[in-house]
Coordinates of C-alpha atoms in Angstrom, one line a residue:
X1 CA 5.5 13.4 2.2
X2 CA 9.5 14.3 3.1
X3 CA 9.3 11.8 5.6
X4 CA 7.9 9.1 3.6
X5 CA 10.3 9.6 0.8
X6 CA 13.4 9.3 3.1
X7 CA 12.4 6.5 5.3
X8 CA 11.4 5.2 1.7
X9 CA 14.8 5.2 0.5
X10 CA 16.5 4.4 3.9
X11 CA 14.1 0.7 4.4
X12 CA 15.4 -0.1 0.3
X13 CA 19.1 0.8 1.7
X14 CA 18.9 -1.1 4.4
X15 CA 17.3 -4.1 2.3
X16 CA 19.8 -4.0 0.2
X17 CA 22.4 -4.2 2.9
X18 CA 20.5 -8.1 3.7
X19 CA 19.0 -6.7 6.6
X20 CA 15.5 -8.2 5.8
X21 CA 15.0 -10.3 2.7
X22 CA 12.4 -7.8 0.3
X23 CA 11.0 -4.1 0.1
X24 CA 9.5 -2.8 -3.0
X25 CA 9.9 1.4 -2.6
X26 CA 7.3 4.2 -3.1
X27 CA 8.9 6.2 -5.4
X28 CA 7.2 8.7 -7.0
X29 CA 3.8 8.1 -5.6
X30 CA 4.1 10.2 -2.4
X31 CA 1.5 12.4 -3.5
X32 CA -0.9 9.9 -4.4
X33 CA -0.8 8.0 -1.0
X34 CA -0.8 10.9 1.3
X35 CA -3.2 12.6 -0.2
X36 CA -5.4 9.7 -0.5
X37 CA -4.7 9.0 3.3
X38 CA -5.6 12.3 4.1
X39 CA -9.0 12.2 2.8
X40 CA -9.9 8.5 4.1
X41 CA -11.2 8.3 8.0
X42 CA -10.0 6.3 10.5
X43 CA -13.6 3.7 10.1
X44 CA -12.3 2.9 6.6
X45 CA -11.2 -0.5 5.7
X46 CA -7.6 -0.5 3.3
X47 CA -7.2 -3.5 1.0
X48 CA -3.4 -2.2 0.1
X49 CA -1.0 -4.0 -2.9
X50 CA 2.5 -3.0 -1.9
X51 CA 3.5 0.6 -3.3
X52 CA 0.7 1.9 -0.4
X53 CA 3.5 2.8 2.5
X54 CA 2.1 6.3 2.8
X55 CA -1.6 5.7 2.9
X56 CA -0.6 2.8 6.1
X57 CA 1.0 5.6 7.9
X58 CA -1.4 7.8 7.6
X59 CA -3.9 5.2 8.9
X60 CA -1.8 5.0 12.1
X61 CA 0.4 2.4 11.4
X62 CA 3.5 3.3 12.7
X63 CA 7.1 2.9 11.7
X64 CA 8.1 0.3 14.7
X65 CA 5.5 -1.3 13.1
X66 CA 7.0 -1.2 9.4
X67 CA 10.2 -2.6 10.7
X68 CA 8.2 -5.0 12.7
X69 CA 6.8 -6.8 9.4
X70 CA 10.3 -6.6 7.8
X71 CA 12.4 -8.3 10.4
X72 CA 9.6 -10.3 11.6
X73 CA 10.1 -9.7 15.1
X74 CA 7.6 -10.0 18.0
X75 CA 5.7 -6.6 16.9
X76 CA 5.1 -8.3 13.7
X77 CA 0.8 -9.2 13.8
X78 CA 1.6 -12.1 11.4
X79 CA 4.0 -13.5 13.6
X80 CA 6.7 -13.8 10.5
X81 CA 4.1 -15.7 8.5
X82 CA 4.1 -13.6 5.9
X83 CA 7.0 -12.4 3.2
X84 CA 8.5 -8.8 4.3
X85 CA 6.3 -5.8 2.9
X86 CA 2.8 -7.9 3.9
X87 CA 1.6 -5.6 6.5
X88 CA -1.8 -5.7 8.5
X89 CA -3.2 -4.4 11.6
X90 CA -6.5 -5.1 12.1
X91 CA -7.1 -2.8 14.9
X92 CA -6.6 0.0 12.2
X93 CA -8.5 -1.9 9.5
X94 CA -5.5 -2.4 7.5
X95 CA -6.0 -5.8 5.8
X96 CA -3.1 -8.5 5.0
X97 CA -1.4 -7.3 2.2
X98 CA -1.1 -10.8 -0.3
X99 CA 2.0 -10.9 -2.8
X100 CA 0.0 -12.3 -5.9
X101 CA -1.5 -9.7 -7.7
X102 CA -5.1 -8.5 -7.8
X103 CA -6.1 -10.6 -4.9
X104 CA -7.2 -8.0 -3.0
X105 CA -9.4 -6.1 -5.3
X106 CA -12.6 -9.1 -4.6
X107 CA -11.6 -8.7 -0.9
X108 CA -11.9 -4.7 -1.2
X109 CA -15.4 -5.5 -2.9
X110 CA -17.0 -7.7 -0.5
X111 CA -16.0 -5.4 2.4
X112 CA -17.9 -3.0 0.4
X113 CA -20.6 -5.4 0.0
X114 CA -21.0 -5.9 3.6
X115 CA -20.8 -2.3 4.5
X116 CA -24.1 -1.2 2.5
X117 CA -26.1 -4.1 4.0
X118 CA -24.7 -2.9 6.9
X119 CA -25.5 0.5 6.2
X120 CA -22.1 1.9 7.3
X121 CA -21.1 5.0 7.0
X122 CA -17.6 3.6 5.8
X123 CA -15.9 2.5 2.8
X124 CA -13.6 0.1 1.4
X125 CA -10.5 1.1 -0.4
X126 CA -8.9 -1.1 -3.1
X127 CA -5.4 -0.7 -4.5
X128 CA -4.1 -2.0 -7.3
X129 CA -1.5 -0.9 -10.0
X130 CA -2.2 -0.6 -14.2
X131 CA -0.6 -4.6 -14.8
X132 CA -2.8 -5.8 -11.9
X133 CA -6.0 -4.4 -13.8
X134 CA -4.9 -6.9 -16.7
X135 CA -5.5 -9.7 -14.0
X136 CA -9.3 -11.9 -14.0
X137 CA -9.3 -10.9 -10.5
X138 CA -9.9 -6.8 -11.7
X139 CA -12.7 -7.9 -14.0
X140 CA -14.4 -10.0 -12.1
X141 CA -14.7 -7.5 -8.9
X142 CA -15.5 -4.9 -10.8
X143 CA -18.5 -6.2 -11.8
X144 CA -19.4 -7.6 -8.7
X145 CA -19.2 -3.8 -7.3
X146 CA -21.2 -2.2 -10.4
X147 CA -23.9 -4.8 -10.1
X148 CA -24.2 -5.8 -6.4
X149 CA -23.2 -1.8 -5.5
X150 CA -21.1 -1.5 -2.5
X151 CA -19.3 1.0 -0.4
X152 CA -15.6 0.2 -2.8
X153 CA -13.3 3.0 -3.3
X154 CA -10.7 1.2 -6.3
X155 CA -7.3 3.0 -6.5
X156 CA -5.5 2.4 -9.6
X157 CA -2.0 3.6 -10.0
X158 CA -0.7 4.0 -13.3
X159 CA 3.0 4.5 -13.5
X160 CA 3.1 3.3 -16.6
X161 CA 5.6 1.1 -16.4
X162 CA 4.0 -2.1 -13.7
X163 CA 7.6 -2.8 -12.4
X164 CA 8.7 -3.6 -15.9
X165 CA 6.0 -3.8 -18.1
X166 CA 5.5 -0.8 -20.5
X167 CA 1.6 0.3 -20.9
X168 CA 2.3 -0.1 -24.9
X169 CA 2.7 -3.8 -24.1
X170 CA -0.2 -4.0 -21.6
X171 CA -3.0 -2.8 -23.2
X172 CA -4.2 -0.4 -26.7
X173 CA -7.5 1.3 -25.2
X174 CA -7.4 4.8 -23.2
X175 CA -5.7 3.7 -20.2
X176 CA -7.6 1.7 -17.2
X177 CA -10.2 4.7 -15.8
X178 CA -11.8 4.0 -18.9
X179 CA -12.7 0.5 -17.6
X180 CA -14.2 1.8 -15.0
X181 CA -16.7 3.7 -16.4
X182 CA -17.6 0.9 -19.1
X183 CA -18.4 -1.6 -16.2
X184 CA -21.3 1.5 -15.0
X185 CA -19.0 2.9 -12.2
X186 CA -18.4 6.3 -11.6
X187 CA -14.7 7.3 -12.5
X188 CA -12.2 10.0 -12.5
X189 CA -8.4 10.4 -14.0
X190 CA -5.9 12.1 -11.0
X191 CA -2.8 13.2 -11.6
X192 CA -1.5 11.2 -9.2
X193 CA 2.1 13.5 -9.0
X194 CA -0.5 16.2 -7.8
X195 CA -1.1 16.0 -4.0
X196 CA -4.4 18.1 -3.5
X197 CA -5.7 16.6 -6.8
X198 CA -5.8 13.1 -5.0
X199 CA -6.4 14.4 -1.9
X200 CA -9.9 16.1 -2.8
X201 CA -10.4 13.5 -5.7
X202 CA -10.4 11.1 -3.1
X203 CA -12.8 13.2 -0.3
X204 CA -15.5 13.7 -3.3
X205 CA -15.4 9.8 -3.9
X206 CA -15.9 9.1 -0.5
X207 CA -18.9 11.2 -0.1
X208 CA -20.2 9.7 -3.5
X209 CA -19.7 6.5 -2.4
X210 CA -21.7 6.9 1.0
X211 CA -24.8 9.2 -0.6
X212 CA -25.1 7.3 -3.3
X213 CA -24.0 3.6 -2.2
X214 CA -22.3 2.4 -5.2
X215 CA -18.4 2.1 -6.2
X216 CA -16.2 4.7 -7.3
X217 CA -13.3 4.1 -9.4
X218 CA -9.7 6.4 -9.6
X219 CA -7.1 6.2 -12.0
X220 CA -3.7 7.7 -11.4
X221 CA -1.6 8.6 -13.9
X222 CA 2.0 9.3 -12.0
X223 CA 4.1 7.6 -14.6
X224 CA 6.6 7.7 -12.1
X225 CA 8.3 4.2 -12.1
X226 CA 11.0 5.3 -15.2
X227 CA 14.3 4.2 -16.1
X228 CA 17.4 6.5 -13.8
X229 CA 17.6 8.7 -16.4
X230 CA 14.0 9.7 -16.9
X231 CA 13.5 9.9 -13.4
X232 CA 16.2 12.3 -12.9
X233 CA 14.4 14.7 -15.6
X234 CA 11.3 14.2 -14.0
X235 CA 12.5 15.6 -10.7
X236 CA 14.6 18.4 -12.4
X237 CA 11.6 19.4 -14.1
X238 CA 9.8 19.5 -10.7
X239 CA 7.0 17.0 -12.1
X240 CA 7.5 14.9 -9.2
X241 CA 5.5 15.3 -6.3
X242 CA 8.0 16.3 -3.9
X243 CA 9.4 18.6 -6.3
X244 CA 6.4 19.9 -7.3
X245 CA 4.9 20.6 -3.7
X246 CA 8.4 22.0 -2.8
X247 CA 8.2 24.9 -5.6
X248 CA 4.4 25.5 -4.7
X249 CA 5.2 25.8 -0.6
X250 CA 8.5 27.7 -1.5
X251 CA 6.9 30.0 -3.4
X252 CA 4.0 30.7 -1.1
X253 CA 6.6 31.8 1.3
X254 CA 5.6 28.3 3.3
X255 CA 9.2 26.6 3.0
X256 CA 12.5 27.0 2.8
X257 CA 15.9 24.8 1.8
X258 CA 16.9 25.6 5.8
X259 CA 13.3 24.1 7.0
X260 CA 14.0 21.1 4.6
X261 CA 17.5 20.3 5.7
X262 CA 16.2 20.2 9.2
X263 CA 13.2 18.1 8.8
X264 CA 15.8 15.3 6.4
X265 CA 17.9 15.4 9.1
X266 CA 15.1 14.6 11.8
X267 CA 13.4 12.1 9.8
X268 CA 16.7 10.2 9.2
X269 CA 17.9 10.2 12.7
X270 CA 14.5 8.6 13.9
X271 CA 14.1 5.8 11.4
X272 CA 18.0 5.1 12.5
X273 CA 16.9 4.8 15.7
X274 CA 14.3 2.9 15.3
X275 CA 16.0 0.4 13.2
X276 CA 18.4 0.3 16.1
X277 CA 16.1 -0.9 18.5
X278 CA 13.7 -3.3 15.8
X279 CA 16.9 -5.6 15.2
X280 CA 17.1 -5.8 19.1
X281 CA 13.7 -7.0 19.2
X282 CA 13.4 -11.2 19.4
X283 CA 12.1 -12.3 16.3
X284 CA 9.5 -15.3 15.6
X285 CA 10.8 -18.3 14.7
X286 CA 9.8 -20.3 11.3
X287 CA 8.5 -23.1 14.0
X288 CA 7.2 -20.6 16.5
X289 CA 5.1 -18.7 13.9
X290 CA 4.3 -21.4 11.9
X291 CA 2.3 -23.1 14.2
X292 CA 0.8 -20.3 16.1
X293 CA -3.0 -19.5 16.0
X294 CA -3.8 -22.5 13.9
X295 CA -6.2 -23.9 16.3
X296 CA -7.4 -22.0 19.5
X297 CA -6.6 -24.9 21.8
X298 CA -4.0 -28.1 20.9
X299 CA -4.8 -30.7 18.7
X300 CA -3.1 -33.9 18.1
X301 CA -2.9 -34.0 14.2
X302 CA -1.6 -31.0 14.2
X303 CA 1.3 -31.1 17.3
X304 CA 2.5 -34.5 15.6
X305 CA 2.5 -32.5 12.3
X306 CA 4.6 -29.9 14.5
X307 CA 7.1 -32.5 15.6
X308 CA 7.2 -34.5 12.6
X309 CA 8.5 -30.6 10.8
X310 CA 10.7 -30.0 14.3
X311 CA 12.5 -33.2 13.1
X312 CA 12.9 -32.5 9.3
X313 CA 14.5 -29.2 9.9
X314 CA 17.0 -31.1 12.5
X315 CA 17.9 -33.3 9.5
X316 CA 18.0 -30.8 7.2
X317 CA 19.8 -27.6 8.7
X318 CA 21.4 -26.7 5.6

């Protein structure tokens, strides 16, 4: 979680430095993610939004990998294709992440889908934030999963704010778990700031979900995305989750300031170093990854398309 949270805050420093074009941070959800990734298994399939960081590295998907997607360079799966914070890895079951909102909630549900007919013994996990559930997309996948039944985990995190979006303006019923449970799914509220809450929330769906084989649904309620000043009190308070598993550990005698300084000092030298050697990396050009895995073997329509763009950018370099 201390690792995530600093490399967190280091990619959105170096964002804003115009080292890479976009980053959205994490914030405030360390708990949620980690926890969540702790309790998935390596067979499960992750149909992320883009506040999911955590839950990626915990899958395996390293940090080279992180700054591979953000500077686009040749470690990058998508070959640049896609805007910065749109990872995937399909080795690791980590689907693309798409920018427009909800998308990836019917994806999460007909992976699901396909698993029971299967009869695997994984699951699909679908995340998606509080103003995302206000989408068709939510709706309609929902009850695709609680009529069809599938092997669907849904994550929702509610911060309570959906970048900018206050839940008073969003919606006047008892939040979004209680959506799930009116479309026949089972469902539980987390406190999503709470770290072994999400982390054996999250083992008991997955064990629902694969005894049972129908969808489970999760709510988080972090209500961590606040203005400077209410996030400052927050963390004061030790509400938080790293300020509220620091006070636990410390006072089981598992932590200390000392052990703490240490590990921010480690975890800051190696994403340094690591962005040190990304930005040495080549990266893929528009027309290089453009083009790239469009057809498995040339075609003619499309390398006159190719040259026909080749010549528009020449004309237009600014």
């Amino acid at each position: 979680m201390l690792n995530l949270s600093i490399w967190d805050n280091m990619l959105y420093s170096v964002q804003r430095q115009g080292r890479f074009s976009f980053y959205i941070q994490n914030q405030g959800e360390e708990a949620t993610q980690i926890g969540i990734g702790k309790a998935l298994k390596p067979e499960d399939h992750l149909f992320c939004q883009y506040r999911e960081l955590g839950v990626l590295l915990m899958k395996g998907f390293k940090i080279e990998e992180v700054l591979g997607q953000l500077l686009s360079t040749k470690r990058d799966e998508s070959k640049g294709r896609q805007m910065p914070i749109s990872y995937s890895q399909h080795t690791l079951g980590i689907h693309t992440i798409c920018t427009p909102l909800t998308t990836q909630v019917p994806h999460s549900m007909g992976a699901g889908y396909a698993f029971r007919l299967g009869n695997e013994k994984r699951i699909s996990v679908g995340f998606f934030g509080e103003g995302a559930a206000s989408e068709g997309d939510f709706h309609a996948a929902a009850n695709f999963a609680a009529t069809l039944k599938g092997n669907t985990l849904l994550v929702c995190r509610n911060n309570g704010y959906a970048i900018s979006t206050p839940v008073k303006d969003q919606y006047a019923g008892d939040g979004i778990a209680i959506r799930g449970i009116a479309y026949g799914m089972q469902t539980i509220r987390v406190d999503g700031n709470d770290l072994f809450a999400s982390y054996l929330a999250t083992k008991a769906a997955r064990e629902l979900i694969l005894k049972t084989n129908e969808p489970h649904s999760t709510s988080d309620d972090s209500s961590a995305y606040r203005p400077p000043g209410e996030l400052e009190a927050w963390n004061a308070s030790g509400i938080l989750p790293l300020a509220r598993l620091r006070k636990y550990l410390t006072h089981q005698g598992w932590w200390s300031e000392e052990e703490e300084e240490a590990q921010r000092k480690e975890a800051r030298a190696y994403m340094l170093q690591q962005m040190k050697e990304a930005e040495k990396i080549k990266r893929w050009s528009v027309m290089e990854g453009l083009f790239a895995d469009v057809w498995s073997h040339p075609v003619q329509t499309l390398e006159e398309q190719k040259e026909a763009f080749k010549q528009h950018i020449q004309t237009h370099k600014d």
